[in-house]
mmCIF file of C-alpha atoms in Angstrom:
data_model
loop_
_atom_site.group_PDB
_atom_site.id
_atom_site.type_symbol
_atom_site.label_atom_id
_atom_site.label_comp_id
_atom_site.label_asym_id
_atom_site.label_seq_id
_atom_site.Cartn_x
_atom_site.Cartn_y
_atom_site.Cartn_z
ATOM 1 C CA MET V 1 99.411 182.784 134.442
ATOM 2 C CA ALA V 2 100.073 179.682 132.322
ATOM 3 C CA LEU V 3 98.201 181.165 129.358
ATOM 4 C CA ILE V 4 100.137 184.425 129.574
ATOM 5 C CA LEU V 5 103.442 182.527 129.648
ATOM 6 C CA PHE V 6 102.381 180.277 126.756
ATOM 7 C CA PHE V 7 101.450 183.158 124.454
ATOM 8 C CA THR V 8 104.487 185.146 125.580
ATOM 9 C CA VAL V 9 106.740 182.281 124.484
ATOM 10 C CA LEU V 10 104.953 182.094 121.131
ATOM 11 C CA ALA V 11 105.365 185.844 120.711
ATOM 12 C CA ILE V 12 109.104 185.620 121.471
ATOM 13 C CA VAL V 13 109.510 182.793 118.973
ATOM 14 C CA ALA V 14 107.689 184.736 116.265
ATOM 15 C CA LEU V 15 109.665 187.894 117.001
ATOM 16 C CA GLY V 16 112.975 186.020 117.026
ATOM 17 C CA ALA V 17 112.169 184.322 113.733
ATOM 18 C CA SER V 18 111.488 187.686 112.121
ATOM 19 C CA PHE V 19 115.060 188.766 112.846
ATOM 20 C CA VAL V 20 116.921 185.448 112.510
ATOM 21 C CA LEU V 21 115.420 184.138 109.316
ATOM 22 C CA THR V 22 116.123 185.650 105.955
ATOM 23 C CA LEU V 23 112.719 186.824 104.899
ATOM 24 C CA PRO V 24 111.203 189.412 102.634
ATOM 25 C CA SER V 25 110.393 192.628 104.433
ATOM 26 C CA ALA V 26 106.663 191.958 104.131
ATOM 27 C CA ALA V 27 106.991 188.539 105.794
ATOM 28 C CA ARG V 28 109.240 189.979 108.502
ATOM 29 C CA GLY V 29 106.673 192.666 109.189
ATOM 30 C CA ALA V 30 103.904 190.076 109.375
ATOM 31 C CA LEU V 31 105.863 188.047 111.950
ATOM 32 C CA ILE V 32 106.449 191.141 114.074
ATOM 33 C CA VAL V 33 102.734 191.951 113.978
ATOM 34 C CA LEU V 34 101.938 188.323 114.848
ATOM 35 C CA ALA V 35 104.357 188.416 117.782
ATOM 36 C CA PHE V 36 102.743 191.488 119.319
ATOM 37 C CA SER V 37 99.261 190.113 118.601
ATOM 38 C CA LEU V 38 100.081 186.850 120.378
ATOM 39 C CA PHE V 39 101.483 188.720 123.361
ATOM 40 C CA GLY V 40 98.446 190.992 123.569
ATOM 41 C CA PHE V 41 96.017 188.093 123.173
ATOM 42 C CA GLY V 42 97.799 186.218 125.936
ATOM 43 C CA LEU V 43 97.487 189.191 128.282
ATOM 44 C CA VAL V 44 93.756 189.548 127.557
ATOM 45 C CA VAL V 45 92.911 185.853 127.873
ATOM 46 C CA GLY V 46 95.250 185.244 130.793
ATOM 47 C CA SER V 47 93.777 188.139 132.764
ATOM 48 C CA SER V 48 90.158 187.096 132.213
ATOM 49 C CA VAL V 49 87.856 185.705 134.885
ATOM 50 C CA VAL V 50 84.539 183.995 134.155
ATOM 51 C CA ILE V 51 81.835 184.095 136.840
ATOM 52 C CA ASP V 52 78.752 181.870 136.524
ATOM 53 C CA GLN V 53 75.220 182.860 137.524
ATOM 54 C CA ASP V 54 75.450 181.141 140.902
ATOM 55 C CA GLU V 55 78.930 182.456 141.739
ATOM 56 C CA VAL V 56 80.639 185.590 142.991
ATOM 57 C CA GLY V 57 84.243 186.678 142.478
ATOM 58 C CA ILE V 58 86.240 187.972 145.467
ATOM 59 C CA VAL V 59 89.264 190.002 144.335
ATOM 60 C CA HIS V 60 92.485 190.091 146.357
ATOM 61 C CA LYS V 61 95.127 192.589 145.240
ATOM 62 C CA GLN V 62 98.603 191.214 145.907
ATOM 63 C CA PHE V 63 100.923 193.916 144.547
ATOM 64 C CA PHE V 64 101.069 197.543 143.347
ATOM 65 C CA GLY V 65 99.092 199.229 146.076
ATOM 66 C CA LYS V 66 99.363 200.819 149.484
ATOM 67 C CA PRO V 67 99.063 198.621 152.572
ATOM 68 C CA LEU V 68 95.721 198.592 154.353
ATOM 69 C CA PRO V 69 95.322 201.025 157.244
ATOM 70 C CA THR V 70 95.558 199.539 160.725
ATOM 71 C CA GLY V 71 92.381 197.755 161.747
ATOM 72 C CA GLN V 72 90.987 197.620 158.210
ATOM 73 C CA ILE V 73 90.671 194.311 156.338
ATOM 74 C CA ILE V 74 88.803 195.413 153.178
ATOM 75 C CA ALA V 75 90.380 197.788 150.636
ATOM 76 C CA ARG V 76 88.177 200.739 149.702
ATOM 77 C CA ASP V 77 90.603 202.690 147.510
ATOM 78 C CA GLY V 78 92.778 200.190 145.656
ATOM 79 C CA GLU V 79 95.003 199.217 148.561
ATOM 80 C CA MET V 80 96.494 195.730 148.689
ATOM 81 C CA GLY V 81 94.263 193.105 150.200
ATOM 82 C CA PRO V 82 90.654 191.989 149.678
ATOM 83 C CA GLN V 83 88.797 194.523 147.548
ATOM 84 C CA ALA V 84 85.372 195.904 148.414
ATOM 85 C CA GLU V 85 83.864 195.466 144.961
ATOM 86 C CA ILE V 86 82.878 191.974 143.858
ATOM 87 C CA LEU V 87 82.640 190.350 140.431
ATOM 88 C CA GLY V 88 79.191 189.358 139.215
ATOM 89 C CA PRO V 89 78.247 186.912 136.442
ATOM 90 C CA GLY V 90 80.062 187.292 133.116
ATOM 91 C CA TRP V 91 83.552 187.840 131.713
ATOM 92 C CA HIS V 92 85.947 190.162 133.503
ATOM 93 C CA PHE V 93 89.317 191.292 132.120
ATOM 94 C CA GLY V 94 92.425 192.933 133.497
ATOM 95 C CA TYR V 95 92.886 190.725 136.536
ATOM 96 C CA TYR V 96 96.489 189.777 135.858
ATOM 97 C CA PRO V 97 97.506 186.826 138.037
ATOM 98 C CA PHE V 98 100.768 188.485 139.051
ATOM 99 C CA VAL V 99 98.759 191.391 140.520
ATOM 100 C CA TYR V 100 95.385 189.916 141.521
ATOM 101 C CA GLN V 101 94.065 186.688 142.939
ATOM 102 C CA VAL V 102 90.370 186.022 142.333
ATOM 103 C CA ARG V 103 88.538 183.547 144.569
ATOM 104 C CA ILE V 104 85.236 182.253 143.271
ATOM 105 C CA ASP V 105 82.571 181.495 145.888
ATOM 106 C CA ARG V 106 78.975 180.341 145.626
ATOM 107 C CA VAL V 107 76.092 182.698 146.213
ATOM 108 C CA ILE V 108 74.019 181.881 149.282
ATOM 109 C CA SER V 109 70.409 180.746 149.201
ATOM 110 C CA VAL V 110 68.330 181.272 152.329
ATOM 111 C CA PRO V 111 65.583 178.624 152.274
ATOM 112 C CA SER V 112 61.966 179.156 153.208
ATOM 113 C CA GLY V 113 61.394 179.032 156.951
ATOM 114 C CA GLN V 114 64.825 180.485 157.706
ATOM 115 C CA VAL V 115 66.542 183.871 157.743
ATOM 116 C CA GLY V 116 70.122 184.915 157.063
ATOM 117 C CA PHE V 117 71.985 186.241 160.108
ATOM 118 C CA VAL V 118 74.731 188.618 158.952
ATOM 119 C CA THR V 119 78.011 189.551 160.635
ATOM 120 C CA ALA V 120 80.339 192.205 159.178
ATOM 121 C CA ARG V 121 84.100 191.747 159.560
ATOM 122 C CA ASP V 122 84.942 195.380 158.789
ATOM 123 C CA GLY V 123 83.423 198.812 159.202
ATOM 124 C CA LEU V 124 83.054 201.387 161.925
ATOM 125 C CA PRO V 125 83.003 200.127 165.520
ATOM 126 C CA LEU V 126 79.639 199.437 167.107
ATOM 127 C CA PRO V 127 78.153 202.349 169.060
ATOM 128 C CA GLU V 128 79.045 202.345 172.747
ATOM 129 C CA ASN V 129 77.083 199.829 174.839
ATOM 130 C CA GLU V 130 75.451 198.372 171.714
ATOM 131 C CA MET V 131 75.460 194.661 170.871
ATOM 132 C CA PHE V 132 74.198 194.932 167.273
ATOM 133 C CA ALA V 133 74.665 197.327 164.388
ATOM 134 C CA PRO V 134 71.744 199.680 163.713
ATOM 135 C CA ALA V 135 69.103 198.317 161.348
ATOM 136 C CA TRP V 136 69.352 199.051 157.635
ATOM 137 C CA ALA V 137 66.455 200.327 155.554
ATOM 138 C CA SER V 138 67.500 197.861 152.819
ATOM 139 C CA ALA V 139 69.244 194.512 153.157
ATOM 140 C CA GLN V 140 70.721 195.024 149.674
ATOM 141 C CA ASP V 141 72.425 198.240 150.826
ATOM 142 C CA MET V 142 73.887 196.307 153.750
ATOM 143 C CA LEU V 143 75.267 193.593 151.449
ATOM 144 C CA ASN V 144 76.606 196.019 148.827
ATOM 145 C CA PRO V 145 80.196 196.653 150.025
ATOM 146 C CA VAL V 146 80.476 200.103 148.443
ATOM 147 C CA THR V 147 77.164 201.246 149.934
ATOM 148 C CA PHE V 148 77.960 199.574 153.242
ATOM 149 C CA PHE V 149 81.115 201.632 153.729
ATOM 150 C CA ALA V 150 79.691 204.823 152.179
ATOM 151 C CA LYS V 151 76.764 204.811 154.635
ATOM 152 C CA GLY V 152 78.897 204.096 157.691
ATOM 153 C CA GLY V 153 78.327 200.360 158.069
ATOM 154 C CA ARG V 154 79.336 198.899 161.418
ATOM 155 C CA ARG V 155 81.405 195.798 162.016
ATOM 156 C CA GLY V 156 79.927 193.022 164.101
ATOM 157 C CA PRO V 157 76.479 191.382 164.253
ATOM 158 C CA GLN V 158 73.849 193.108 162.137
ATOM 159 C CA THR V 159 70.273 193.706 163.217
ATOM 160 C CA THR V 160 68.968 193.451 159.651
ATOM 161 C CA ILE V 161 68.438 189.895 158.417
ATOM 162 C CA LEU V 162 68.043 188.329 154.993
ATOM 163 C CA SER V 163 64.627 186.917 154.155
ATOM 164 C CA PRO V 164 64.411 183.740 152.030
ATOM 165 C CA GLY V 165 66.056 184.199 148.638
ATOM 166 C CA THR V 166 69.411 184.129 146.834
ATOM 167 C CA TYR V 167 72.110 186.662 147.650
ATOM 168 C CA ARG V 168 75.452 187.622 146.109
ATOM 169 C CA TYR V 169 77.767 189.319 148.594
ATOM 170 C CA ASN V 170 81.411 189.882 149.478
ATOM 171 C CA THR V 171 82.340 186.832 151.549
ATOM 172 C CA ALA V 172 85.503 188.600 152.723
ATOM 173 C CA LEU V 173 83.368 191.315 154.325
ATOM 174 C CA HIS V 174 80.157 189.590 155.396
ATOM 175 C CA GLU V 175 79.449 186.222 156.949
ATOM 176 C CA VAL V 176 75.924 184.856 156.519
ATOM 177 C CA VAL V 177 74.502 181.993 158.577
ATOM 178 C CA ALA V 178 70.977 180.638 158.091
ATOM 179 C CA ILE V 179 68.931 180.389 161.295
ATOM 180 C CA PRO V 180 65.280 179.353 161.797
ATOM 181 C CA ALA V 181 62.588 181.977 161.443
ATOM 182 C CA LEU V 182 60.342 182.530 164.455
ATOM 183 C CA GLN V 183 57.183 180.437 164.549
ATOM 184 C CA VAL V 184 54.578 181.320 167.169
ATOM 185 C CA ALA V 185 52.116 178.457 167.521
ATOM 186 C CA ALA V 186 48.405 178.789 168.181
ATOM 187 C CA GLY V 187 47.618 179.185 171.862
ATOM 188 C CA THR V 188 50.895 181.001 172.543
ATOM 189 C CA VAL V 189 52.473 184.427 172.192
ATOM 190 C CA ALA V 190 56.128 185.460 171.918
ATOM 191 C CA VAL V 191 57.373 187.997 174.439
ATOM 192 C CA ILE V 192 60.349 189.794 172.869
ATOM 193 C CA LYS V 193 63.396 191.058 174.718
ATOM 194 C CA SER V 194 65.099 193.389 172.252
ATOM 195 C CA ASN V 195 68.869 193.897 172.287
ATOM 196 C CA SER V 196 68.767 196.354 169.398
ATOM 197 C CA GLY V 197 66.994 199.621 168.693
ATOM 198 C CA ALA V 198 66.431 202.975 170.328
ATOM 199 C CA ARG V 199 66.715 203.329 174.078
ATOM 200 C CA TRP V 200 63.591 204.192 176.041
ATOM 201 C CA THR V 201 64.351 207.043 178.435
ATOM 202 C CA ALA V 202 62.440 208.879 181.132
ATOM 203 C CA THR V 203 61.767 211.728 178.747
ATOM 204 C CA ASP V 204 59.824 209.317 176.528
ATOM 205 C CA GLY V 205 57.360 208.640 179.293
ATOM 206 C CA LYS V 206 56.796 206.063 181.997
ATOM 207 C CA GLY V 207 55.898 202.614 180.697
ATOM 208 C CA ASP V 208 54.094 199.810 182.423
ATOM 209 C CA LEU V 209 55.969 197.612 184.881
ATOM 210 C CA VAL V 210 55.690 193.824 185.042
ATOM 211 C CA ASN V 211 57.521 192.238 187.970
ATOM 212 C CA GLY V 212 59.574 195.399 188.189
ATOM 213 C CA VAL V 213 60.605 195.253 184.501
ATOM 214 C CA PRO V 214 59.556 198.236 182.365
ATOM 215 C CA LEU V 215 57.780 197.465 179.107
ATOM 216 C CA VAL V 216 58.807 199.447 176.024
ATOM 217 C CA PRO V 217 57.312 199.990 172.542
ATOM 218 C CA ARG V 218 58.526 197.980 169.581
ATOM 219 C CA ASP V 219 61.863 198.929 168.011
ATOM 220 C CA HIS V 220 63.232 199.854 171.433
ATOM 221 C CA ILE V 221 65.731 198.028 173.628
ATOM 222 C CA GLY V 222 64.044 196.102 176.418
ATOM 223 C CA VAL V 223 60.947 193.947 176.798
ATOM 224 C CA TRP V 224 58.307 194.884 174.263
ATOM 225 C CA ALA V 225 54.926 195.768 175.693
ATOM 226 C CA GLU V 226 53.169 194.135 172.749
ATOM 227 C CA PRO V 227 53.870 190.410 172.262
ATOM 228 C CA LEU V 228 53.864 188.674 168.909
ATOM 229 C CA THR V 229 50.684 186.758 168.202
ATOM 230 C CA PRO V 230 50.555 183.345 166.477
ATOM 231 C CA GLY V 231 52.145 183.269 163.045
ATOM 232 C CA GLY V 232 55.503 183.191 161.286
ATOM 233 C CA TYR V 233 58.046 186.010 161.586
ATOM 234 C CA TYR V 234 61.270 186.698 159.696
ATOM 235 C CA LEU V 235 62.971 187.989 162.817
ATOM 236 C CA ASN V 236 66.554 188.189 164.019
ATOM 237 C CA THR V 237 66.159 186.002 167.083
ATOM 238 C CA HIS V 238 69.683 186.888 168.251
ATOM 239 C CA ALA V 239 68.817 190.582 168.434
ATOM 240 C CA TYR V 240 65.169 190.025 169.389
ATOM 241 C CA VAL V 241 65.108 187.129 171.842
ATOM 242 C CA PRO V 242 61.670 185.474 172.056
ATOM 243 C CA THR V 243 60.133 183.784 175.070
ATOM 244 C CA ILE V 244 57.115 181.651 174.184
ATOM 245 C CA VAL V 245 54.257 182.005 176.676
ATOM 246 C CA LYS V 246 51.143 179.869 176.630
ATOM 247 C CA THR V 247 47.816 181.629 176.659
ATOM 248 C CA THR V 248 44.803 180.108 178.432
ATOM 249 C CA GLN V 249 41.764 179.847 176.235
ATOM 250 C CA ARG V 250 38.845 177.619 177.112
ATOM 251 C CA THR V 251 35.567 177.192 175.300
ATOM 252 C CA TYR V 252 32.466 176.231 177.216
ATOM 253 C CA THR V 253 29.357 174.890 175.504
ATOM 254 C CA TYR V 254 26.044 175.060 177.350
ATOM 255 C CA GLN V 255 22.997 172.951 176.551
ATOM 256 C CA ALA V 256 19.760 172.184 178.283
ATOM 257 C CA ALA V 257 19.812 169.209 180.624
ATOM 258 C CA THR V 258 17.488 166.270 179.986
ATOM 259 C CA PHE V 259 16.008 164.127 182.743
ATOM 260 C CA PRO V 260 14.389 160.674 182.501
ATOM 261 C CA GLN V 261 10.633 160.840 182.621
ATOM 262 C CA SER V 262 8.767 158.788 185.253
ATOM 263 C CA PRO V 263 5.755 156.754 184.034
ATOM 264 C CA ARG V 264 2.471 158.464 184.701
ATOM 265 C CA PRO V 265 0.117 156.700 187.160
ATOM 266 C CA ALA V 266 -2.955 155.096 185.609
ATOM 267 C CA ALA V 267 -6.130 157.134 185.981
ATOM 268 C CA ALA V 268 -8.584 155.747 188.583
ATOM 269 C CA PRO V 269 -11.991 154.690 187.287
ATOM 270 C CA VAL V 270 -14.757 157.089 188.032
ATOM 271 C CA ALA V 271 -17.748 155.617 189.799
ATOM 272 C CA ALA V 272 -21.016 155.895 187.959
#
């Protein structure tokens, strides 16, 4: 805003001088051109936003738009409020400070050995009796605000997680928290109780029972019949709750026994 005001003042001074001062017509015309050039330059520079490689711009429209519908916090169609689209690295123009406010946030880096747990603040409600949004085929589609809304993204905790890496996302729409990845040590397995996925019904067949609890295939809600073997897993441990169970494995080595040898008795002399 300060730059726009500064160049606007310069433009007014130049324009006023062209009419107040006694000047040749050519000089007067040059001052008028200079005045409009200064004003235009001020609008361009004053409305510019520069985003670095490790940053993201979150745009908030303050004026000249319809109010957001009830229950919606992200603007999809130019309404006032936080906008769905974000600003990536580079120069961006047209974000006049009397219309827009641009907040610059850092991109998030999920370190090795952790995953990014994502919660959406806007979107369709979660399906009835569901604790987590359905899984996405692509984490990038989930983080892209335009794609998120176009494909019916759900508000609330997401099943899909972010594997280690760097991500640029709309911080007004998504919240990302790094949590530890699942590590299953040698000599143990992880029994998974899933809170997300398809529901196993009687029409799907009758599964095995353990202590009265039915076991279900992977990607279904309930206790998975197949545990996770030792290794590392980029898993949403809020949606898929692990219980570590020790496995008994013993190795026996057999070898022949050895006994101490008794001295042999001396041979008796033989009579001639």
